[in-house]
Amino acid sequence: MSLIFLLIIGISFVFVAYRLTGYVSDYLYEQRIRQDSISLERLATTVAPLFQSAKGDALTETLSSASGEMGGRLLVLDTDGKIQFDAFTALMGTRLPLPEVIDVLSGSPKAWGIHRLTQELPLSSSGYVACSASPMIGTQGTLGVLLLVSDVGDLIESLETVQRELTVIFAVAALGALLAAIFFSHVLTRPISALSRTMARMGEGDLTVRAPVAGSGEIQKLAESYNIMAEQLESLDQSRNQFVSNASHELKTPMTSMKILLESVIYQPDMPEELRTEFLTDINHEIDRLTHIVTDLLELTRMDNGQLQLSNETVDLSEVVSEAIRLLEGTAATRAQSISSLVTPGITVQGEAAKLKQIATNLIDNALKYSADGQKVEVTLSRQGKQAVFTVRDEGVGISADDQKHIFERFYRVDKARSRETGGTGLGLSIVRQLVTLHSGTITVDSTPGKGSVFTVTLPLSEKEVSKA
Ligand SMILES: Nc1ncnc2c1ncn2[C@@H]1O[C@H](COP(=O)(O)OP(=O)(O)OP(=O)(O)O)[C@@H](O)[C@H]1O
Ligand SMILES: [Mg+2]
C-alpha cells in the first residue's frame, strides 16, 4: 500500500517537475527569439539588395556590425542552403541542413529552433545554440536566408539547474508525503488491528477479552459496540453455564434420595410392609418430580430455540381463566384456601389456549403455594383499552424487592427449603414469562413481604375484538 503511494506520488511529482521546467524554457526561448526575429527581419530587408547586387564589402560591413549588436553569429545562405557569408568567415561554402532554413525556404512561418551542437554543426563552442531564420526577398523572389545563431548554453544550463533543483524538491516532498501517509495509515489501522486481534481471541473461546477503545470517531464507536456485544455474549455464556449447573443439581437431588430409598429397600429385606410401601411411594414421588423438571426444561429449551410454534387461534381468555380456577379449586380446598374471581366474560386474545391456561395455572398455583392455610387468592380478568389484563393477588408470604428482580430467572427460588417441600423447582415463572412474551404480552409483579403479591399479565386483545370496539 505504502509502495503504491510512493510510486503514485513520486511519478506525478517528477512529471510535474518536467512539465513545469518545459513550460518555463519554452517561455524563455519564445521571449528571446521573438526579439531576435524582429531585428532579423528588419536586417534581412536591408541585406537583401546588397546580396542581390553582390556588394560583398557593404554586406560584410553591415553583417559584421549587426552581429555585434545582436549578440550572435549572422550567416547568409543561398536558396540551396549553402553558406554564402559567415560573420566569423569559418563556414563559407558549407551546406547547413537546418530545419529552420528548409522551413523558411519553403515558406513556413516557424523559423527558429534550439540545437545541440555536433561535429556536423560546428556553429559555436558551447553545447546549445538557438537558430532564427528570416527569408531575404529580392525583386525576383526569395534570394536566400539570413540566419542568426545565438549561444544559449547559459540558458540551457540554468534551466537544467532549475530542473534538477525542482526534481530534488519534489522528491523530498514525495518522501514527506509518503512518511505522512505511512504515519496516518498506521494511526488509523492500529486500533483496527487491535480489534481484530481481540476478535480472534474471542473466536478461540476467550469471552473475557475486550477491545481497547482507541482511535477516533467511527473506529472508537466500533470498538465500543464490539465490547457491548462481547459483554452480552459473556453474560449469555455465564447464564447458560449457570443454567446447566442448576439443572444438573436439580436432577441430581431426586436421584440421590431415590438411591438411598432404594438401597434401604434392597438391603433390608425384613423391612416392615408399611415402611416399604412408604419408601416406594416416596420413590414414585421423586420420579414424578424428575418428570416434572425434565418436562419443564424441555419446554424452556424448545422456546429458547424458537422451536415452539404457537398456534394462532382466537381464544376466549375468560373461559381459559375460569377453567384454570376450577382446576385448582380442589388443591385450594385441601388447605382451606379459597379462590375468588372477577372475570369479565367474552374477552378474547390471539394465541394458544393450552399455553394461556398454563400461564393462569402457574400463577394461581404459586399464589396458593406461597400463602398460608385458609388464606384467600383473588383472580381478575378485565379489558383495559386494547389490552386484556389478568391479575392474581394473594395475601401470602410476599417477595422482597431484591428477590422480585430474580424470580423470573430459571431455578430461582426465594426460600429453597420451603419450595422444595412444596415441590417447586423455580422454573414455573420463567416458563410463564416466555409464554407471555410469545403472546406479545407483559408480566409484572408487585409485592410486599408478609402482606402478599400481585402478578399482572397484559395481553393484546384479539383482532376481532379490537376491530369490533
Ligand atoms: N405468589 C407468590 N408469593 C410469594 N413468592 C412467590 C410467589 N410466586 C413465586 N414466588 C417465589 O418465586 C420463586 C419462583 O417461582 P416459580 O414459580 O418460578 O418456581 P416454583 O414455584 O418454586 O417452582 P415451579 O413453579 O417450577 O414448580 C418461588 O420459589 C417463590 O419463592
Ligand atoms: Mg411456581
XYZ file of C-alpha atoms and ligand atoms in Angstrom:
501
model
C 0.000 0.000 0.000
C 2.759 2.456 1.022
C 4.768 1.429 -2.006
C 1.853 2.215 -4.292
C 1.508 5.574 -2.542
C 5.195 6.268 -3.094
C 5.009 5.311 -6.745
C 1.957 7.420 -7.470
C 3.216 10.458 -5.577
C 6.788 10.134 -6.901
C 5.812 9.666 -10.540
C 3.345 12.514 -10.508
C 5.836 14.856 -8.827
C 8.598 14.070 -11.302
C 6.132 14.506 -14.156
C 5.080 17.894 -12.767
C 8.745 18.946 -12.389
C 9.456 18.150 -16.063
C 6.327 19.800 -17.367
C 6.992 22.890 -15.304
C 10.588 23.345 -16.483
C 9.393 22.568 -20.026
C 6.888 25.416 -19.855
C 9.456 27.776 -18.345
C 12.067 27.028 -21.005
C 9.543 27.330 -23.857
C 8.516 30.691 -22.487
C 12.086 31.943 -22.149
C 13.043 30.826 -25.712
C 9.944 32.408 -27.161
C 10.772 35.695 -25.468
C 14.326 35.671 -26.709
C 13.538 34.525 -30.207
C 10.724 36.999 -30.720
C 13.122 39.885 -30.147
C 15.723 38.280 -32.358
C 13.360 37.577 -35.214
C 12.047 41.168 -35.319
C 15.583 42.596 -35.682
C 16.452 39.770 -38.053
C 13.528 40.522 -40.385
C 14.487 44.176 -40.449
C 18.107 43.311 -41.190
C 17.006 40.901 -43.946
C 15.324 43.730 -45.859
C 18.499 45.836 -45.608
C 20.772 42.986 -46.609
C 18.664 41.559 -49.480
C 19.504 44.266 -52.109
C 23.214 44.136 -51.148
C 23.206 40.367 -51.591
C 21.313 40.594 -54.880
C 23.708 43.133 -56.343
C 26.661 41.147 -54.931
C 28.077 44.109 -52.992
C 30.343 41.913 -50.909
C 32.098 44.631 -48.936
C 28.961 46.502 -47.960
C 27.366 43.170 -46.997
C 30.327 42.174 -44.866
C 30.371 45.508 -43.145
C 26.638 45.567 -42.420
C 26.584 41.999 -41.144
C 29.726 42.308 -39.030
C 28.399 45.316 -37.197
C 24.906 43.758 -36.836
C 26.479 40.549 -35.466
C 27.993 42.534 -32.637
C 24.718 44.361 -31.912
C 22.543 41.260 -31.924
C 24.944 39.202 -29.863
C 25.072 36.314 -32.291
C 26.664 34.961 -35.463
C 24.998 36.016 -38.692
C 25.043 33.764 -41.731
C 23.671 34.258 -45.213
C 22.586 31.124 -47.057
C 21.539 30.832 -50.646
C 18.401 29.048 -51.780
C 20.338 25.726 -51.732
C 21.144 26.174 -48.039
C 24.862 26.776 -48.783
C 26.590 29.431 -46.645
C 27.482 32.421 -48.767
C 28.516 34.668 -45.976
C 29.611 33.987 -42.394
C 30.280 36.810 -39.955
C 33.025 34.580 -38.468
C 34.158 33.583 -42.013
C 34.849 29.990 -40.923
C 31.980 28.211 -42.659
C 31.899 29.803 -46.089
C 30.620 27.386 -48.731
C 29.320 24.769 -46.259
C 25.761 23.439 -46.543
C 23.662 23.868 -43.419
C 20.700 21.447 -43.494
C 18.914 23.103 -40.579
C 15.135 22.555 -40.417
C 14.629 26.313 -39.892
C 16.391 27.053 -43.164
C 14.409 24.420 -45.047
C 11.191 25.697 -43.458
C 11.833 29.325 -44.336
C 12.760 28.423 -47.910
C 9.508 26.523 -48.286
C 7.555 29.480 -46.876
C 6.768 28.162 -43.375
C 6.129 30.690 -40.597
C 8.025 28.810 -37.796
C 11.604 29.836 -38.277
C 13.507 29.018 -35.142
C 14.812 26.121 -33.125
C 17.277 25.047 -30.445
C 20.063 22.685 -31.450
C 22.632 20.677 -29.643
C 25.959 21.163 -31.319
C 27.653 18.238 -33.022
C 30.553 17.832 -35.388
C 28.212 18.381 -38.299
C 27.041 21.582 -36.695
C 30.155 23.441 -35.524
C 28.369 26.744 -35.009
C 29.686 27.593 -31.581
C 31.899 26.210 -28.878
C 29.167 25.704 -26.275
C 26.579 22.941 -26.118
C 23.407 24.614 -27.416
C 22.501 27.290 -29.932
C 19.257 28.963 -30.909
C 18.851 29.483 -34.653
C 16.451 32.054 -36.129
C 15.969 32.259 -39.853
C 14.442 35.004 -41.944
C 13.945 34.958 -45.719
C 15.718 37.545 -47.870
C 13.319 38.711 -50.543
C 14.662 40.330 -53.632
C 12.978 41.665 -56.751
C 12.761 38.148 -58.280
C 11.564 36.383 -55.122
C 13.456 34.611 -52.350
C 17.181 35.102 -52.607
C 18.211 33.127 -49.607
C 18.076 33.004 -45.829
C 19.515 35.219 -43.166
C 20.360 33.104 -40.139
C 21.141 34.259 -36.620
C 22.914 31.737 -34.440
C 22.959 32.709 -30.762
C 24.597 30.915 -27.917
C 22.038 29.574 -25.428
C 24.372 27.374 -23.429
C 23.919 29.536 -20.319
C 20.168 29.469 -20.601
C 20.053 25.716 -21.014
C 22.466 25.274 -18.165
C 20.403 27.381 -15.766
C 17.259 25.604 -16.879
C 18.895 22.286 -16.196
C 19.849 23.545 -12.748
C 16.239 24.586 -12.120
C 15.067 21.176 -13.332
C 17.495 19.383 -11.049
C 16.505 21.509 -8.083
C 12.815 21.049 -8.746
C 13.301 17.301 -9.012
C 15.090 17.259 -5.670
C 12.386 19.423 -4.079
C 9.651 17.205 -5.441
C 11.455 14.045 -4.411
C 11.762 15.395 -0.855
C 8.079 16.395 -0.901
C 7.105 12.930 -2.166
C 9.123 11.298 0.570
C 7.495 13.581 3.147
C 4.066 12.733 1.793
C 4.905 9.049 1.932
C 6.087 9.259 5.519
C 2.932 11.157 6.444
C 0.833 8.530 4.644
C 2.596 5.713 6.481
C 2.185 7.504 9.783
C -1.512 8.211 9.329
C -2.328 4.800 7.947
C -0.543 3.333 10.960
C -2.524 5.555 13.322
C -5.716 4.519 11.554
C -5.023 0.826 11.276
C -3.606 0.282 14.739
C -6.983 0.305 16.537
C -8.409 -1.893 13.783
C -5.641 -4.452 14.187
C -6.150 -4.353 17.943
C -9.842 -5.015 17.371
C -9.207 -7.879 15.004
C -6.740 -9.414 17.480
C -9.443 -9.202 20.160
C -11.949 -10.812 17.812
C -9.531 -13.624 17.038
C -9.007 -14.319 20.741
C -12.744 -14.270 21.292
C -13.128 -16.669 18.377
C -10.772 -19.015 20.215
C -13.234 -19.025 23.102
C -11.920 -16.398 25.496
C -15.053 -14.340 26.132
C -13.418 -12.102 28.736
C -11.257 -10.092 26.278
C -12.300 -6.552 25.388
C -11.140 -4.298 22.569
C -9.165 -1.203 23.569
C -11.351 1.839 22.905
C -8.849 3.935 20.920
C -8.707 5.796 17.642
C -11.237 8.370 16.698
C -14.836 8.655 15.564
C -16.160 5.602 13.803
C -13.366 3.297 14.889
C -13.892 4.166 18.525
C -17.613 3.564 18.131
C -16.886 0.232 16.504
C -14.736 -0.835 19.459
C -17.428 0.280 21.900
C -20.181 -1.593 20.078
C -17.954 -4.622 19.853
C -17.358 -4.511 23.612
C -21.077 -4.253 24.303
C -21.615 -7.309 22.145
C -18.778 -9.127 23.938
C -20.325 -8.212 27.280
C -23.643 -9.709 26.245
C -22.029 -12.826 24.850
C -20.130 -13.316 28.067
C -23.175 -12.893 30.258
C -25.135 -15.194 27.962
C -22.392 -17.748 28.292
C -22.366 -17.376 32.069
C -26.120 -17.728 32.365
C -26.018 -20.793 30.148
C -23.358 -22.362 32.342
C -25.382 -21.420 35.406
C -28.431 -22.987 33.834
C -26.651 -26.240 33.075
C -25.186 -26.459 36.561
C -28.564 -25.647 38.163
C -30.303 -28.200 36.002
C -27.760 -30.898 36.881
C -28.092 -30.065 40.539
C -31.884 -30.186 40.414
C -31.799 -33.530 38.660
C -29.197 -34.942 40.990
C -31.135 -34.279 44.191
C -34.106 -36.576 43.438
C -31.687 -39.194 42.085
C -29.718 -39.213 45.334
C -32.788 -39.557 47.517
C -34.176 -42.277 45.255
C -30.910 -44.197 45.535
C -30.960 -44.008 49.343
C -34.595 -45.106 49.464
C -33.975 -47.952 47.010
C -30.911 -49.191 48.881
C -32.876 -49.267 52.111
C -35.494 -51.414 50.407
C -32.870 -53.701 48.845
C -30.618 -54.197 51.875
C -33.389 -54.532 54.475
C -35.389 -57.474 53.183
C -37.169 -57.838 56.513
C -38.409 -54.256 56.489
C -41.989 -53.861 57.672
C -44.509 -53.846 54.877
C -45.862 -50.299 55.653
C -42.386 -48.812 55.712
C -41.536 -50.476 52.392
C -44.733 -49.075 50.859
C -43.908 -45.648 52.220
C -40.406 -45.792 50.715
C -41.726 -46.908 47.352
C -44.316 -44.129 47.446
C -41.513 -41.658 48.085
C -39.564 -43.054 45.155
C -42.636 -42.696 42.984
C -42.973 -39.120 44.180
C -39.356 -38.384 43.277
C -39.904 -39.852 39.812
C -42.872 -37.507 39.370
C -40.649 -34.640 40.395
C -37.964 -35.647 37.924
C -40.512 -35.974 35.140
C -41.875 -32.539 36.044
C -38.415 -30.945 35.919
C -37.469 -32.633 32.669
C -40.764 -31.636 31.046
C -40.280 -28.012 32.123
C -36.692 -27.987 30.911
C -37.651 -29.426 27.560
C -40.340 -26.813 27.162
C -37.945 -23.988 28.037
C -35.304 -25.220 25.605
C -37.862 -25.530 22.854
C -38.928 -21.937 23.495
C -35.280 -20.822 23.540
C -34.593 -22.462 20.208
C -37.694 -20.925 18.727
C -38.979 -24.424 18.038
C -42.156 -23.814 19.939
C -44.641 -22.595 17.356
C -47.768 -21.202 18.973
C -50.979 -21.785 17.097
C -52.705 -18.516 16.397
C -56.320 -19.051 17.342
C -58.757 -16.550 18.768
C -59.001 -17.824 22.333
C -61.712 -16.977 24.838
C -59.402 -15.972 27.697
C -62.309 -15.624 30.134
C -63.115 -19.315 29.528
C -59.481 -20.314 29.947
C -59.083 -18.418 33.240
C -62.316 -19.845 34.664
C -61.147 -23.337 33.737
C -57.789 -22.801 35.458
C -59.602 -21.654 38.602
C -61.885 -24.711 38.568
C -58.837 -26.943 38.124
C -57.109 -25.560 41.210
C -60.113 -25.232 43.477
C -59.595 -28.798 44.669
C -55.983 -28.095 45.656
C -57.062 -24.892 47.407
C -59.693 -26.771 49.395
C -57.121 -29.214 50.837
C -55.583 -26.264 52.691
C -58.850 -24.473 53.383
C -57.864 -21.776 50.871
C -60.354 -20.050 48.603
C -60.148 -18.549 45.131
C -62.423 -15.620 44.443
C -62.720 -14.386 40.890
C -63.922 -11.369 38.964
C -63.745 -12.420 35.340
C -65.289 -10.258 32.593
C -66.811 -12.776 30.181
C -66.041 -12.913 26.465
C -62.510 -11.458 26.492
C -60.596 -12.903 23.560
C -56.892 -12.875 22.666
C -54.794 -14.374 19.854
C -52.714 -17.413 20.754
C -52.865 -20.966 22.001
C -55.451 -21.947 24.598
C -53.317 -24.611 26.303
C -50.378 -22.219 26.776
C -52.624 -19.433 28.086
C -54.070 -21.877 30.557
C -50.553 -22.801 31.638
C -49.876 -19.125 32.392
C -53.006 -18.869 34.536
C -52.492 -22.146 36.419
C -48.837 -21.443 37.141
C -49.644 -18.045 38.668
C -52.658 -19.257 40.652
C -50.697 -22.317 41.800
C -47.899 -20.058 43.067
C -50.402 -17.800 44.850
C -51.828 -20.797 46.680
C -48.441 -22.376 47.317
C -46.928 -19.256 48.853
C -49.945 -18.451 51.042
C -50.785 -19.932 54.426
C -53.638 -22.377 55.034
C -57.024 -20.663 54.982
C -55.829 -17.618 53.035
C -57.568 -16.146 50.019
C -56.468 -15.780 46.403
C -58.150 -13.250 44.120
C -58.207 -13.594 40.333
C -59.430 -10.877 37.947
C -59.681 -10.523 34.192
C -60.782 -7.285 32.550
C -60.383 -5.136 29.432
C -58.265 -2.002 29.510
C -58.112 -0.238 26.163
C -56.741 -2.708 23.661
C -55.407 -4.980 26.396
C -56.699 -7.881 28.398
C -55.478 -7.533 31.994
C -55.201 -10.648 34.132
C -54.212 -10.382 37.809
C -53.574 -12.903 40.559
C -53.497 -11.471 44.045
C -52.628 -13.317 47.253
C -52.119 -12.397 50.873
C -49.238 -14.824 51.332
C -45.539 -14.538 52.197
C -44.747 -11.860 49.615
C -41.444 -11.278 47.835
C -38.737 -8.763 48.785
C -37.765 -6.113 46.233
C -34.385 -7.846 45.764
C -35.941 -11.204 45.030
C -38.515 -9.679 42.688
C -35.648 -8.935 40.290
C -34.777 -12.621 40.064
C -37.957 -14.665 40.380
C -38.342 -14.897 36.599
C -34.891 -16.465 36.280
C -34.578 -20.181 35.825
C -34.338 -22.213 39.046
C -34.580 -19.110 41.209
C -36.428 -19.749 44.449
C -36.699 -17.324 47.321
C -36.786 -19.960 50.009
C -35.169 -23.098 48.676
C -36.030 -25.398 51.580
C -39.644 -24.293 51.624
C -40.276 -24.531 47.924
C -38.674 -27.953 47.854
C -41.281 -29.042 50.383
C -43.959 -27.712 48.096
C -42.343 -29.411 45.116
C -41.211 -26.273 43.275
C -38.143 -26.172 41.075
C -38.163 -22.467 40.217
C -38.955 -22.963 36.552
C -42.652 -22.037 36.654
C -42.266 -18.255 36.388
C -39.565 -18.425 33.697
C -41.897 -20.516 31.583
C -44.740 -18.081 32.296
C -42.650 -15.144 31.230
C -41.543 -16.865 27.997
C -45.143 -17.774 27.171
C -46.370 -14.248 27.881
C -43.646 -12.844 25.609
C -44.584 -15.315 22.876
C -48.131 -13.930 23.131
C -46.749 -10.356 22.785
C -47.750 -9.555 26.367
C -46.041 -8.336 29.536
C -45.839 -9.592 33.107
C -45.094 -7.584 36.256
C -45.043 -8.271 39.956
C -45.894 -6.057 42.883
C -45.316 -7.483 46.319
C -44.770 -6.624 49.953
C -43.094 -9.248 52.157
C -45.560 -10.569 54.720
C -48.517 -8.865 53.046
C -48.868 -10.677 49.736
C -48.210 -10.312 45.995
C -49.973 -9.307 42.805
C -48.895 -10.686 39.436
C -50.276 -8.743 36.462
C -50.288 -10.077 32.913
C -51.391 -7.917 29.993
C -52.100 -9.417 26.603
C -53.228 -7.671 23.402
C -56.919 -8.259 22.665
C -57.725 -10.371 19.607
C -58.023 -8.596 16.261
C -61.687 -9.494 16.188
C -62.349 -7.710 19.448
C -60.224 -4.675 18.601
C -61.993 -4.169 15.258
C -65.358 -4.503 16.998
C -64.537 -1.786 19.528
N -47.223 -15.579 44.741
C -46.002 -15.677 45.258
N -45.776 -15.284 46.545
C -44.551 -15.371 47.071
N -43.455 -15.852 46.424
C -43.640 -16.284 45.173
C -44.902 -16.206 44.513
N -44.743 -16.689 43.270
C -43.443 -17.040 43.140
N -42.763 -16.809 44.284
C -41.337 -17.028 44.546
O -40.684 -17.070 43.286
C -39.984 -18.308 43.134
C -40.036 -18.740 41.698
O -41.351 -19.139 41.335
P -41.553 -20.252 40.269
O -42.986 -20.404 40.003
O -40.670 -19.915 39.137
O -40.914 -21.512 40.940
P -41.558 -22.529 41.980
O -42.965 -22.177 42.213
O -40.607 -22.558 43.124
O -41.406 -23.893 41.181
P -42.268 -24.400 39.949
O -43.260 -23.344 39.626
O -41.244 -24.585 38.876
O -42.880 -25.672 40.353
C -40.681 -19.242 44.047
O -39.798 -20.246 44.500
C -41.102 -18.335 45.200
O -40.028 -18.194 46.101
Mg -44.346 -21.981 40.557
